[in-house]
Amino acid sequence: AQSVTQLDSQVPVFEEAPVELRCNYSSSVSVYLFWYVQYPNQGLQLLLKYLSGSTLVESINGFEAEFNKSQTSFHLRKPSVHISDTAEYFCAVSLLSGGYNKLIFGAGTRLAVHP
Amino acid sequence: DVKVTQSSRYPVKRTGEKVFLECVQDMDHENMFWYRQDPGLGLRLIYFSYDVKMKEKGDIPEGYSVSREKKERFSLILESASTNQTSMYLCASSPPAGRRSNQPQHFGDGTRLSIL
């Protein structure tokens, strides 16, 4: 069975510091990987996705994630965080089953950026 | 722009009530999903639908049912609400898999349901 593990439930960090949110997955087949962000009282928004090709993917707001097949990881990084990055972040693996894509989510990492 | 609407944001219901949570999408997506979100557990799939009048059980379907009479609308039904169903419920939609299997799911803002 496929699973997704987010190794940190909470990550406190000071503004302008770098951050890494860790994600490992278990899968015996090719996968599609996603990071979603959830701001307070909102639904999930797609942050970035890995489908194929370059193992480093970037989002428009400075986050990046690197697909590492040998370590089955897809860690999320940002070199300098802002207060507005405070949110919960979910890593997800897409499993193709029948005619649809089923997402398996990690438990989430709450990023708290302090001034 | 993509839009998934969950019209009821913070309903409060009583145990034993039959509860309907509604979700509407305007993207002509075939696939729709209902998730439950609880602290420390992430999102867990309750039910999904890949076409009108079609439904499949997810990982935690017990105590729930769904209805998809129209392509744009997917309803989650709590047959007899219980306090352990107090949670955040998220609806999502996506195009079908195959050639477009890399399409992510689009989420609504969620319904935070309280059962007293």
PDB file of C-alpha atoms in Angstrom:
ATOM      1  CA  ALA A   1       0.000   0.000   0.000  1.00  0.00           C
ATOM      2  CA  GLN A   2       1.156   3.494  -0.708  1.00  0.00           C
ATOM      3  CA  SER A   3       1.773   5.882   2.167  1.00  0.00           C
ATOM      4  CA  VAL A   4       3.117   9.369   2.745  1.00  0.00           C
ATOM      5  CA  THR A   5       5.077  10.395   5.831  1.00  0.00           C
ATOM      6  CA  GLN A   6       5.656  13.976   6.833  1.00  0.00           C
ATOM      7  CA  LEU A   7       8.359  13.747   9.419  1.00  0.00           C
ATOM      8  CA  ASP A   8       7.586  16.955  11.338  1.00  0.00           C
ATOM      9  CA  SER A   9       4.144  17.877  12.624  1.00  0.00           C
ATOM     10  CA  GLN A  10       5.238  21.429  13.489  1.00  0.00           C
ATOM     11  CA  VAL A  11       8.122  23.587  12.298  1.00  0.00           C
ATOM     12  CA  PRO A  12       8.745  26.933  14.025  1.00  0.00           C
ATOM     13  CA  VAL A  13      11.109  29.300  12.234  1.00  0.00           C
ATOM     14  CA  PHE A  14      12.062  32.970  12.305  1.00  0.00           C
ATOM     15  CA  GLU A  15      11.245  35.289   9.438  1.00  0.00           C
ATOM     16  CA  GLU A  16      13.864  35.351   6.635  1.00  0.00           C
ATOM     17  CA  ALA A  17      15.350  32.039   7.793  1.00  0.00           C
ATOM     18  CA  PRO A  18      15.477  28.999   5.466  1.00  0.00           C
ATOM     19  CA  VAL A  19      13.074  26.116   5.997  1.00  0.00           C
ATOM     20  CA  GLU A  20      12.743  22.510   4.880  1.00  0.00           C
ATOM     21  CA  LEU A  21       9.563  20.471   5.285  1.00  0.00           C
ATOM     22  CA  ARG A  22      10.245  16.788   4.885  1.00  0.00           C
ATOM     23  CA  CYS A  23       8.163  14.243   3.003  1.00  0.00           C
ATOM     24  CA  ASN A  24       8.834  10.571   2.302  1.00  0.00           C
ATOM     25  CA  TYR A  25       6.601   8.220   0.399  1.00  0.00           C
ATOM     26  CA  SER A  26       6.392   4.496  -0.184  1.00  0.00           C
ATOM     27  CA  SER A  27       5.498   3.249  -3.613  1.00  0.00           C
ATOM     28  CA  SER A  28       6.523   0.456  -5.944  1.00  0.00           C
ATOM     29  CA  VAL A  29       5.325   2.258  -9.058  1.00  0.00           C
ATOM     30  CA  SER A  30       5.853   5.592 -10.725  1.00  0.00           C
ATOM     31  CA  VAL A  31       4.202   8.392  -8.828  1.00  0.00           C
ATOM     32  CA  TYR A  32       3.087  11.931  -9.173  1.00  0.00           C
ATOM     33  CA  LEU A  33       3.898  14.083  -6.163  1.00  0.00           C
ATOM     34  CA  PHE A  34       2.269  17.241  -4.896  1.00  0.00           C
ATOM     35  CA  TRP A  35       2.596  19.823  -2.173  1.00  0.00           C
ATOM     36  CA  TYR A  36      -0.548  21.622  -1.078  1.00  0.00           C
ATOM     37  CA  VAL A  37      -0.813  24.581   1.307  1.00  0.00           C
ATOM     38  CA  GLN A  38      -3.732  25.363   3.591  1.00  0.00           C
ATOM     39  CA  TYR A  39      -4.084  28.834   5.085  1.00  0.00           C
ATOM     40  CA  PRO A  40      -6.331  29.275   8.147  1.00  0.00           C
ATOM     41  CA  ASN A  41     -10.021  28.698   7.464  1.00  0.00           C
ATOM     42  CA  GLN A  42      -9.411  27.843   3.835  1.00  0.00           C
ATOM     43  CA  GLY A  43      -9.227  24.768   1.663  1.00  0.00           C
ATOM     44  CA  LEU A  44      -6.079  23.332   0.111  1.00  0.00           C
ATOM     45  CA  GLN A  45      -4.265  25.118  -2.688  1.00  0.00           C
ATOM     46  CA  LEU A  46      -1.765  23.465  -4.995  1.00  0.00           C
ATOM     47  CA  LEU A  47       1.742  24.733  -4.281  1.00  0.00           C
ATOM     48  CA  LEU A  48       3.751  22.630  -6.724  1.00  0.00           C
ATOM     49  CA  LYS A  49       3.801  19.258  -8.426  1.00  0.00           C
ATOM     50  CA  TYR A  50       6.258  16.700  -9.772  1.00  0.00           C
ATOM     51  CA  LEU A  51       5.072  14.763 -12.792  1.00  0.00           C
ATOM     52  CA  SER A  52       8.219  13.816 -14.726  1.00  0.00           C
ATOM     53  CA  GLY A  53      11.384  15.364 -16.113  1.00  0.00           C
ATOM     54  CA  SER A  54      13.447  17.697 -13.961  1.00  0.00           C
ATOM     55  CA  THR A  55      13.609  16.538 -10.371  1.00  0.00           C
ATOM     56  CA  LEU A  56      13.584  20.101  -9.055  1.00  0.00           C
ATOM     57  CA  VAL A  57      10.240  21.871  -9.238  1.00  0.00           C
ATOM     58  CA  GLU A  58       9.483  25.426  -8.242  1.00  0.00           C
ATOM     59  CA  SER A  59       6.438  27.417  -7.253  1.00  0.00           C
ATOM     60  CA  ILE A  60       5.726  31.062  -8.016  1.00  0.00           C
ATOM     61  CA  ASN A  61       6.178  32.167  -4.379  1.00  0.00           C
ATOM     62  CA  GLY A  62       9.737  30.939  -3.843  1.00  0.00           C
ATOM     63  CA  PHE A  63       9.174  27.375  -2.660  1.00  0.00           C
ATOM     64  CA  GLU A  64      10.892  24.472  -4.360  1.00  0.00           C
ATOM     65  CA  ALA A  65      10.871  20.712  -3.949  1.00  0.00           C
ATOM     66  CA  GLU A  66      13.246  18.040  -5.153  1.00  0.00           C
ATOM     67  CA  PHE A  67      12.174  14.572  -6.157  1.00  0.00           C
ATOM     68  CA  ASN A  68      14.697  11.996  -4.968  1.00  0.00           C
ATOM     69  CA  LYS A  69      13.756   8.580  -6.272  1.00  0.00           C
ATOM     70  CA  SER A  70      16.490   6.661  -4.453  1.00  0.00           C
ATOM     71  CA  GLN A  71      15.452   8.117  -1.104  1.00  0.00           C
ATOM     72  CA  THR A  72      11.741   8.221  -2.012  1.00  0.00           C
ATOM     73  CA  SER A  73      11.579  11.799  -0.791  1.00  0.00           C
ATOM     74  CA  PHE A  74      10.010  15.032  -1.955  1.00  0.00           C
ATOM     75  CA  HIS A  75      11.147  17.659   0.562  1.00  0.00           C
ATOM     76  CA  LEU A  76       9.871  21.214   0.335  1.00  0.00           C
ATOM     77  CA  ARG A  77      12.289  24.115   0.804  1.00  0.00           C
ATOM     78  CA  LYS A  78      12.332  27.874   0.852  1.00  0.00           C
ATOM     79  CA  PRO A  79      15.545  29.891   1.312  1.00  0.00           C
ATOM     80  CA  SER A  80      13.863  32.789   3.144  1.00  0.00           C
ATOM     81  CA  VAL A  81      10.384  32.587   4.678  1.00  0.00           C
ATOM     82  CA  HIS A  82       7.877  35.365   5.323  1.00  0.00           C
ATOM     83  CA  ILE A  83       5.238  35.757   7.990  1.00  0.00           C
ATOM     84  CA  SER A  84       2.642  35.135   5.267  1.00  0.00           C
ATOM     85  CA  ASP A  85       4.025  31.611   4.748  1.00  0.00           C
ATOM     86  CA  THR A  86       2.506  30.562   8.075  1.00  0.00           C
ATOM     87  CA  ALA A  87       0.155  27.730   7.108  1.00  0.00           C
ATOM     88  CA  GLU A  88      -0.202  23.973   7.090  1.00  0.00           C
ATOM     89  CA  TYR A  89       1.545  22.098   4.302  1.00  0.00           C
ATOM     90  CA  PHE A  90       0.486  18.711   2.951  1.00  0.00           C
ATOM     91  CA  CYS A  91       2.514  16.343   0.830  1.00  0.00           C
ATOM     92  CA  ALA A  92       0.520  13.991  -1.404  1.00  0.00           C
ATOM     93  CA  VAL A  93       1.086  11.078  -3.768  1.00  0.00           C
ATOM     94  CA  SER A  94      -1.199  10.520  -6.718  1.00  0.00           C
ATOM     95  CA  LEU A  95      -2.277   6.944  -7.319  1.00  0.00           C
ATOM     96  CA  LEU A  96      -3.880   6.080 -10.629  1.00  0.00           C
ATOM     97  CA  SER A  97      -6.776   3.722 -10.024  1.00  0.00           C
ATOM     98  CA  GLY A  98      -9.266   3.066 -12.786  1.00  0.00           C
ATOM     99  CA  GLY A  99      -9.997   6.329 -14.548  1.00  0.00           C
ATOM    100  CA  TYR A 100      -9.199   8.722 -11.762  1.00  0.00           C
ATOM    101  CA  ASN A 101      -6.350  10.026  -9.693  1.00  0.00           C
ATOM    102  CA  LYS A 102      -6.606   9.227  -6.002  1.00  0.00           C
ATOM    103  CA  LEU A 103      -4.501  11.327  -3.662  1.00  0.00           C
ATOM    104  CA  ILE A 104      -2.821   9.863  -0.578  1.00  0.00           C
ATOM    105  CA  PHE A 105      -2.007  12.658   1.888  1.00  0.00           C
ATOM    106  CA  GLY A 106       0.526  12.982   4.633  1.00  0.00           C
ATOM    107  CA  ALA A 107      -0.592  14.125   8.084  1.00  0.00           C
ATOM    108  CA  GLY A 108       0.547  17.697   7.424  1.00  0.00           C
ATOM    109  CA  THR A 109       3.259  20.021   8.758  1.00  0.00           C
ATOM    110  CA  ARG A 110       2.298  23.239  10.455  1.00  0.00           C
ATOM    111  CA  LEU A 111       4.799  25.971   9.587  1.00  0.00           C
ATOM    112  CA  ALA A 112       4.861  28.864  12.052  1.00  0.00           C
ATOM    113  CA  VAL A 113       6.933  31.865  11.002  1.00  0.00           C
ATOM    114  CA  HIS A 114       7.828  34.244  13.836  1.00  0.00           C
ATOM    115  CA  PRO A 115       9.033  37.858  13.542  1.00  0.00           C
TER     116      PRO A 115
ATOM    117  CA  ASP B   1     -10.790  30.527 -12.762  1.00  0.00           C
ATOM    118  CA  VAL B   2     -11.342  27.171 -11.104  1.00  0.00           C
ATOM    119  CA  LYS B   3     -14.058  27.211  -8.465  1.00  0.00           C
ATOM    120  CA  VAL B   4     -15.272  24.608  -5.980  1.00  0.00           C
ATOM    121  CA  THR B   5     -17.956  25.975  -3.673  1.00  0.00           C
ATOM    122  CA  GLN B   6     -18.997  24.574  -0.327  1.00  0.00           C
ATOM    123  CA  SER B   7     -21.837  26.867   0.596  1.00  0.00           C
ATOM    124  CA  SER B   8     -22.201  25.887   4.232  1.00  0.00           C
ATOM    125  CA  ARG B   9     -19.077  26.851   6.200  1.00  0.00           C
ATOM    126  CA  TYR B  10     -19.814  26.276   9.923  1.00  0.00           C
ATOM    127  CA  PRO B  11     -23.025  24.287  10.404  1.00  0.00           C
ATOM    128  CA  VAL B  12     -24.039  23.014  13.829  1.00  0.00           C
ATOM    129  CA  LYS B  13     -26.257  19.930  13.971  1.00  0.00           C
ATOM    130  CA  ARG B  14     -27.612  17.552  16.606  1.00  0.00           C
ATOM    131  CA  THR B  15     -26.871  13.866  17.036  1.00  0.00           C
ATOM    132  CA  GLY B  16     -29.231  11.662  15.088  1.00  0.00           C
ATOM    133  CA  GLU B  17     -29.980  14.295  12.450  1.00  0.00           C
ATOM    134  CA  LYS B  18     -29.619  13.552   8.766  1.00  0.00           C
ATOM    135  CA  VAL B  19     -27.090  16.077   7.479  1.00  0.00           C
ATOM    136  CA  PHE B  20     -26.427  17.151   3.911  1.00  0.00           C
ATOM    137  CA  LEU B  21     -23.187  18.851   2.867  1.00  0.00           C
ATOM    138  CA  GLU B  22     -23.222  20.335  -0.611  1.00  0.00           C
ATOM    139  CA  CYS B  23     -20.418  20.909  -3.086  1.00  0.00           C
ATOM    140  CA  VAL B  24     -20.614  22.540  -6.519  1.00  0.00           C
ATOM    141  CA  GLN B  25     -17.868  22.900  -9.121  1.00  0.00           C
ATOM    142  CA  ASP B  26     -17.930  25.006 -12.265  1.00  0.00           C
ATOM    143  CA  MET B  27     -15.082  23.344 -14.171  1.00  0.00           C
ATOM    144  CA  ASP B  28     -17.005  20.542 -15.875  1.00  0.00           C
ATOM    145  CA  HIS B  29     -14.844  18.003 -14.016  1.00  0.00           C
ATOM    146  CA  GLU B  30     -15.778  14.352 -14.113  1.00  0.00           C
ATOM    147  CA  ASN B  31     -14.209  13.412 -10.780  1.00  0.00           C
ATOM    148  CA  MET B  32     -15.375  14.710  -7.415  1.00  0.00           C
ATOM    149  CA  PHE B  33     -14.192  13.784  -3.935  1.00  0.00           C
ATOM    150  CA  TRP B  34     -15.167  14.172  -0.295  1.00  0.00           C
ATOM    151  CA  TYR B  35     -12.454  14.182   2.359  1.00  0.00           C
ATOM    152  CA  ARG B  36     -12.464  14.469   6.098  1.00  0.00           C
ATOM    153  CA  GLN B  37      -9.640  16.422   7.750  1.00  0.00           C
ATOM    154  CA  ASP B  38      -8.674  15.833  11.385  1.00  0.00           C
ATOM    155  CA  PRO B  39      -5.597  17.103  13.286  1.00  0.00           C
ATOM    156  CA  GLY B  40      -2.645  14.744  12.993  1.00  0.00           C
ATOM    157  CA  LEU B  41      -4.406  12.541  10.446  1.00  0.00           C
ATOM    158  CA  GLY B  42      -4.250  14.684   7.337  1.00  0.00           C
ATOM    159  CA  LEU B  43      -7.015  14.167   4.780  1.00  0.00           C
ATOM    160  CA  ARG B  44      -8.854  10.892   4.512  1.00  0.00           C
ATOM    161  CA  LEU B  45     -11.020  10.008   1.544  1.00  0.00           C
ATOM    162  CA  ILE B  46     -14.660   9.276   2.344  1.00  0.00           C
ATOM    163  CA  TYR B  47     -16.222   8.801  -1.096  1.00  0.00           C
ATOM    164  CA  PHE B  48     -15.543   9.807  -4.650  1.00  0.00           C
ATOM    165  CA  SER B  49     -17.474   9.906  -7.893  1.00  0.00           C
ATOM    166  CA  TYR B  50     -16.102   9.603 -11.423  1.00  0.00           C
ATOM    167  CA  ASP B  51     -19.343  10.296 -13.244  1.00  0.00           C
ATOM    168  CA  VAL B  52     -22.944  11.260 -12.686  1.00  0.00           C
ATOM    169  CA  LYS B  53     -24.751   8.664 -10.558  1.00  0.00           C
ATOM    170  CA  MET B  54     -21.484   6.781 -10.031  1.00  0.00           C
ATOM    171  CA  LYS B  55     -19.761   6.519  -6.654  1.00  0.00           C
ATOM    172  CA  GLU B  56     -16.968   4.606  -5.017  1.00  0.00           C
ATOM    173  CA  LYS B  57     -16.110   4.126  -1.352  1.00  0.00           C
ATOM    174  CA  GLY B  58     -12.943   5.703  -0.105  1.00  0.00           C
ATOM    175  CA  ASP B  59     -11.001   4.801   3.019  1.00  0.00           C
ATOM    176  CA  ILE B  60     -13.574   5.783   5.670  1.00  0.00           C
ATOM    177  CA  PRO B  61     -17.102   5.492   4.201  1.00  0.00           C
ATOM    178  CA  GLU B  62     -18.841   4.187   7.324  1.00  0.00           C
ATOM    179  CA  GLY B  63     -21.656   6.465   8.454  1.00  0.00           C
ATOM    180  CA  TYR B  64     -21.684   8.407   5.196  1.00  0.00           C
ATOM    181  CA  SER B  65     -23.316   8.218   1.796  1.00  0.00           C
ATOM    182  CA  VAL B  66     -23.147  10.437  -1.291  1.00  0.00           C
ATOM    183  CA  SER B  67     -25.305  11.604  -4.155  1.00  0.00           C
ATOM    184  CA  ARG B  68     -24.304  12.821  -7.617  1.00  0.00           C
ATOM    185  CA  GLU B  69     -27.395  13.576  -9.674  1.00  0.00           C
ATOM    186  CA  LYS B  70     -25.701  16.282 -11.756  1.00  0.00           C
ATOM    187  CA  LYS B  71     -22.147  16.570 -12.968  1.00  0.00           C
ATOM    188  CA  GLU B  72     -21.461  19.802 -11.100  1.00  0.00           C
ATOM    189  CA  ARG B  73     -22.888  18.802  -7.719  1.00  0.00           C
ATOM    190  CA  PHE B  74     -21.683  16.203  -5.220  1.00  0.00           C
ATOM    191  CA  SER B  75     -23.469  15.851  -1.887  1.00  0.00           C
ATOM    192  CA  LEU B  76     -22.187  14.173   1.259  1.00  0.00           C
ATOM    193  CA  ILE B  77     -24.861  12.718   3.546  1.00  0.00           C
ATOM    194  CA  LEU B  78     -24.501  11.830   7.198  1.00  0.00           C
ATOM    195  CA  GLU B  79     -27.338   9.356   7.664  1.00  0.00           C
ATOM    196  CA  SER B  80     -27.546   9.768  11.453  1.00  0.00           C
ATOM    197  CA  ALA B  81     -25.023  12.288  12.708  1.00  0.00           C
ATOM    198  CA  SER B  82     -22.843  11.388  15.659  1.00  0.00           C
ATOM    199  CA  THR B  83     -20.423  13.472  17.721  1.00  0.00           C
ATOM    200  CA  ASN B  84     -17.414  11.628  16.266  1.00  0.00           C
ATOM    201  CA  GLN B  85     -18.330  13.072  12.883  1.00  0.00           C
ATOM    202  CA  THR B  86     -17.490  16.566  14.089  1.00  0.00           C
ATOM    203  CA  SER B  87     -14.747  17.528  11.676  1.00  0.00           C
ATOM    204  CA  MET B  88     -13.631  19.606   8.721  1.00  0.00           C
ATOM    205  CA  TYR B  89     -14.997  18.278   5.422  1.00  0.00           C
ATOM    206  CA  LEU B  90     -13.316  19.160   2.151  1.00  0.00           C
ATOM    207  CA  CYS B  91     -14.692  18.691  -1.338  1.00  0.00           C
ATOM    208  CA  ALA B  92     -12.462  18.488  -4.411  1.00  0.00           C
ATOM    209  CA  SER B  93     -12.756  17.911  -8.128  1.00  0.00           C
ATOM    210  CA  SER B  94     -10.427  16.938 -10.984  1.00  0.00           C
ATOM    211  CA  PRO B  95     -10.475  15.922 -14.629  1.00  0.00           C
ATOM    212  CA  PRO B  96     -10.264  12.153 -15.285  1.00  0.00           C
ATOM    213  CA  ALA B  97      -6.975  10.251 -15.475  1.00  0.00           C
ATOM    214  CA  GLY B  98      -5.404   8.884 -18.650  1.00  0.00           C
ATOM    215  CA  ARG B  99      -3.742  11.462 -20.824  1.00  0.00           C
ATOM    216  CA  ARG B 100      -4.471  14.121 -18.230  1.00  0.00           C
ATOM    217  CA  SER B 101      -3.572  12.032 -15.226  1.00  0.00           C
ATOM    218  CA  ASN B 102      -1.261  14.723 -13.942  1.00  0.00           C
ATOM    219  CA  GLN B 103      -4.077  17.112 -13.212  1.00  0.00           C
ATOM    220  CA  PRO B 104      -4.222  18.053  -9.529  1.00  0.00           C
ATOM    221  CA  GLN B 105      -7.384  18.188  -7.481  1.00  0.00           C
ATOM    222  CA  HIS B 106      -9.036  21.532  -6.796  1.00  0.00           C
ATOM    223  CA  PHE B 107     -10.446  22.062  -3.336  1.00  0.00           C
ATOM    224  CA  GLY B 108     -13.264  24.066  -1.819  1.00  0.00           C
ATOM    225  CA  ASP B 109     -12.783  26.137   1.341  1.00  0.00           C
ATOM    226  CA  GLY B 110     -14.197  23.410   3.547  1.00  0.00           C
ATOM    227  CA  THR B 111     -17.185  22.887   5.826  1.00  0.00           C
ATOM    228  CA  ARG B 112     -16.430  22.782   9.533  1.00  0.00           C
ATOM    229  CA  LEU B 113     -19.264  20.643  10.881  1.00  0.00           C
ATOM    230  CA  SER B 114     -20.098  20.446  14.574  1.00  0.00           C
ATOM    231  CA  ILE B 115     -22.359  17.718  15.933  1.00  0.00           C
ATOM    232  CA  LEU B 116     -23.719  18.370  19.420  1.00  0.00           C
TER     233      LEU B 116
END
